[in-house]
Amino acid sequence: MSVVESDNYEPERRARRLAGPLFGAACLLATLTGVVVLSVVLGAVAAAALGHGSQHPWYAIGPNAWKLGRFLVSLTQKFSEDAGFRAGVYGSLWLLALTVLFAVPTGVGAAVFLEEFTPPGRLRRAIQMNIANLAGVPSIVYGILGLALFVRAFGFESFALGRSLWAGALTLALLVLPVIVLATQEALRSVPSSLRHAALALGASRWETVRDHVLPMAVPGILTGTILAVSRAIGETAPVLMVGAAGSIDWIPNGPGDRYTALPVEIYNYAKEPGVEFQSVAAGGILLLLVILLTMNSIAIVIRNKYRVPTR
Amino acid sequence: MTTRSPLRIEPTTPPDESPPMRPSDPLPALPPPKPDPATVPDPVISARSLCVWYGSSMALKNVDIDIPRHKITALIGPSGCGKSTLLRCFNRMNDLIPGARMEGTIKFEGIELADPSIDAVALRRRVGMVFQKPNPFPKSIYQNVAWGARINGYKGDMDELVEKSLRRAALWEEVRGKLHKSGLDLSGGQQQRLCIARTLAVEPEIILMDEPCSALDPIATAKVEDLMDELKEDYTIVIVTHNMQQARRTSDMTACLMLDEAAVQGGHRTGVIAEFSPTEKLFTNPSDPRTEAYITGRIG
């Protein structure tokens, strides 16, 4: 029997068959947008950083990276020969370590409480909504909060941390906290509940279940979220400026109570200098920042793969 | 009803005799027959007028059941009639479901399980549970068995306990050379026996099994059933199953649960025990018409 023509359907149209490939092509273009733009920007930055004068390749990220950024303090020195990023690199690494120290235990703890210990209900929804909103608050707002709370302690001088690394790191910790909480919750939710039931049915308490089974299985997700959050924090300029990262200093912080500057703040300061040489200094700083961030992310990926739990 | 179609397959009891017509009974509608739990001597668990609520909807109504010691009790019935809910009352796993609460009494060795203030964590060591889908921990076989014992403060030799438990679960010969391989590398049937071994390692008195074979093939199912038969010497087993042959093969007592028809009319799904009898009697000569309909495949 042959197929009988039916009048109930439109005759076959070419447009319909073309729609699929066209949509695919559009999606490909969308994908390429990000990649292409990022490559162009990176290329331009690299060119600017490396192309300062023919006799000084690697100008700003070579030996100068390890110079102290002191040009603002000694303005008599005309140029950028003394410009460098050592103070910023040290400041940013200090900030990074202290931020992780404050934000990860707090964020993971909050997420465990919400996911594992709070029954779903109005309280949990309220907290949940609060945290989701906090994640969307602009960073400058956290800067102002940090200034009032940590730097000045609302005027209680004995509690004020001043413009120290403590204040900067606590501010950044507040900034990344909601992101860490949300990422950890997501990771905890992806742990199958059959695993919790298995542990609880053996007579384990909630805490033992979370400690030995749920958290280890959630580690890859928690790490991913934490690293993304901290990477964002380390690139933040506005809140750190607000809580008093120095524009330029000519010493290196020795402890968390010291004053500091951060890499993005230094980049910003060099970039707004009128001298054209400083443009390449700023570009060098950007490359340096990217190298630090990419290194961090690679370390994270290695840790994540090591912790990966076999799944069924 | 004088002539019957010769093509119809007749039930063993002729239909004109099956509703017991008592001339003294003035009401045509029968009240739900009350199961008679008093046939079990020395029960391990005994529930009376047990009702379970999930929020505002009643999941189980007026359940009376006695779980006999060192026997296998099967819970059968159509989907959604509260078999698993009843099972989870025995180790308070219903606590994990928000809004779940119990009324009535369940006594387990002098403990009132319906009392919300009892220590459910301590109870669950004594009343173990095996789940529908094998759920070993993503750890080594050894750790799977040892973990529960360790957190419960086991004082003896752990290697010995692991071997004993695996032997008891008929898994030792298959895994003795690879105790430190992941439990997830085992086949489904082996995983389920690993879960049983893990439960045995904390030395429970009762083992609750929630459709333990529904994810297994017939060969693995047969192994688990053989195992249950051996284990009942030392343990009391309660098994929920959809497989009536399995209930018939393995169990000593069977409870058939049914949806309460009055509740269904009101849009709720409330389970009641239609009949609780020795397995052989329930399958050959059920006293409840709904049970008969269910086991002959006419409903459910």
Short mmCIF file of C-alpha atoms in Angstrom, two decimals, chain A residues 120 194-195 197-206 208-209 211-213 217 309-312, chain B residues 93 96 98 121 124-125 127 129 131 134-139 147-148 151-152 184 198-199 202:
data_model
loop_
_atom_site.label_atom_id
_atom_site.label_comp_id
_atom_site.label_asym_id
_atom_site.label_seq_id
_atom_site.Cartn_x
_atom_site.Cartn_y
_atom_site.Cartn_z
CA PRO A 120 11.48 22.85 55.01
CA SER A 194 19.17 7.24 49.65
CA LEU A 195 22.68 7.72 51.04
CA HIS A 197 18.66 7.08 54.61
CA ALA A 198 21.23 4.29 54.49
CA ALA A 199 23.33 5.96 57.15
CA LEU A 200 20.42 6.99 59.37
CA ALA A 201 18.90 3.51 59.19
CA LEU A 202 22.12 2.11 60.67
CA GLY A 203 21.62 4.26 63.75
CA ALA A 204 23.80 7.18 62.73
CA SER A 205 23.01 10.65 63.95
CA ARG A 206 22.48 13.50 61.50
CA GLU A 208 27.64 11.50 61.62
CA THR A 209 25.73 11.14 58.38
CA ARG A 211 30.33 14.28 58.33
CA ASP A 212 31.08 10.87 56.85
CA HIS A 213 28.88 10.64 53.78
CA MET A 217 30.32 13.54 48.42
CA VAL A 309 33.59 10.07 44.35
CA PRO A 310 32.65 7.22 42.03
CA THR A 311 28.97 7.28 41.21
CA ARG A 312 26.75 4.47 40.17
CA MET B 93 12.17 6.55 59.41
CA LEU B 96 12.46 12.15 58.05
CA PRO B 98 8.18 16.56 57.26
CA VAL B 121 18.91 7.06 66.57
CA ARG B 124 17.52 2.32 64.45
CA ARG B 125 20.54 0.27 65.48
CA VAL B 127 15.73 -2.16 63.97
CA MET B 129 16.48 -1.54 57.29
CA PHE B 131 15.97 -0.43 50.97
CA PRO B 134 20.71 -1.10 46.75
CA ASN B 135 22.37 1.92 48.32
CA PRO B 136 25.90 1.04 49.44
CA PHE B 137 28.06 3.93 50.56
CA PRO B 138 30.52 5.13 47.91
CA LYS B 139 33.31 3.58 49.98
CA TRP B 147 31.05 2.17 59.31
CA GLY B 148 27.77 1.50 61.05
CA ILE B 151 29.75 4.92 64.78
CA ASN B 152 27.72 2.78 67.16
CA LEU B 184 29.71 0.31 43.95
CA ARG B 198 26.04 -3.70 56.69
CA THR B 199 22.75 -3.98 58.56
CA VAL B 202 25.20 -3.45 63.92
#
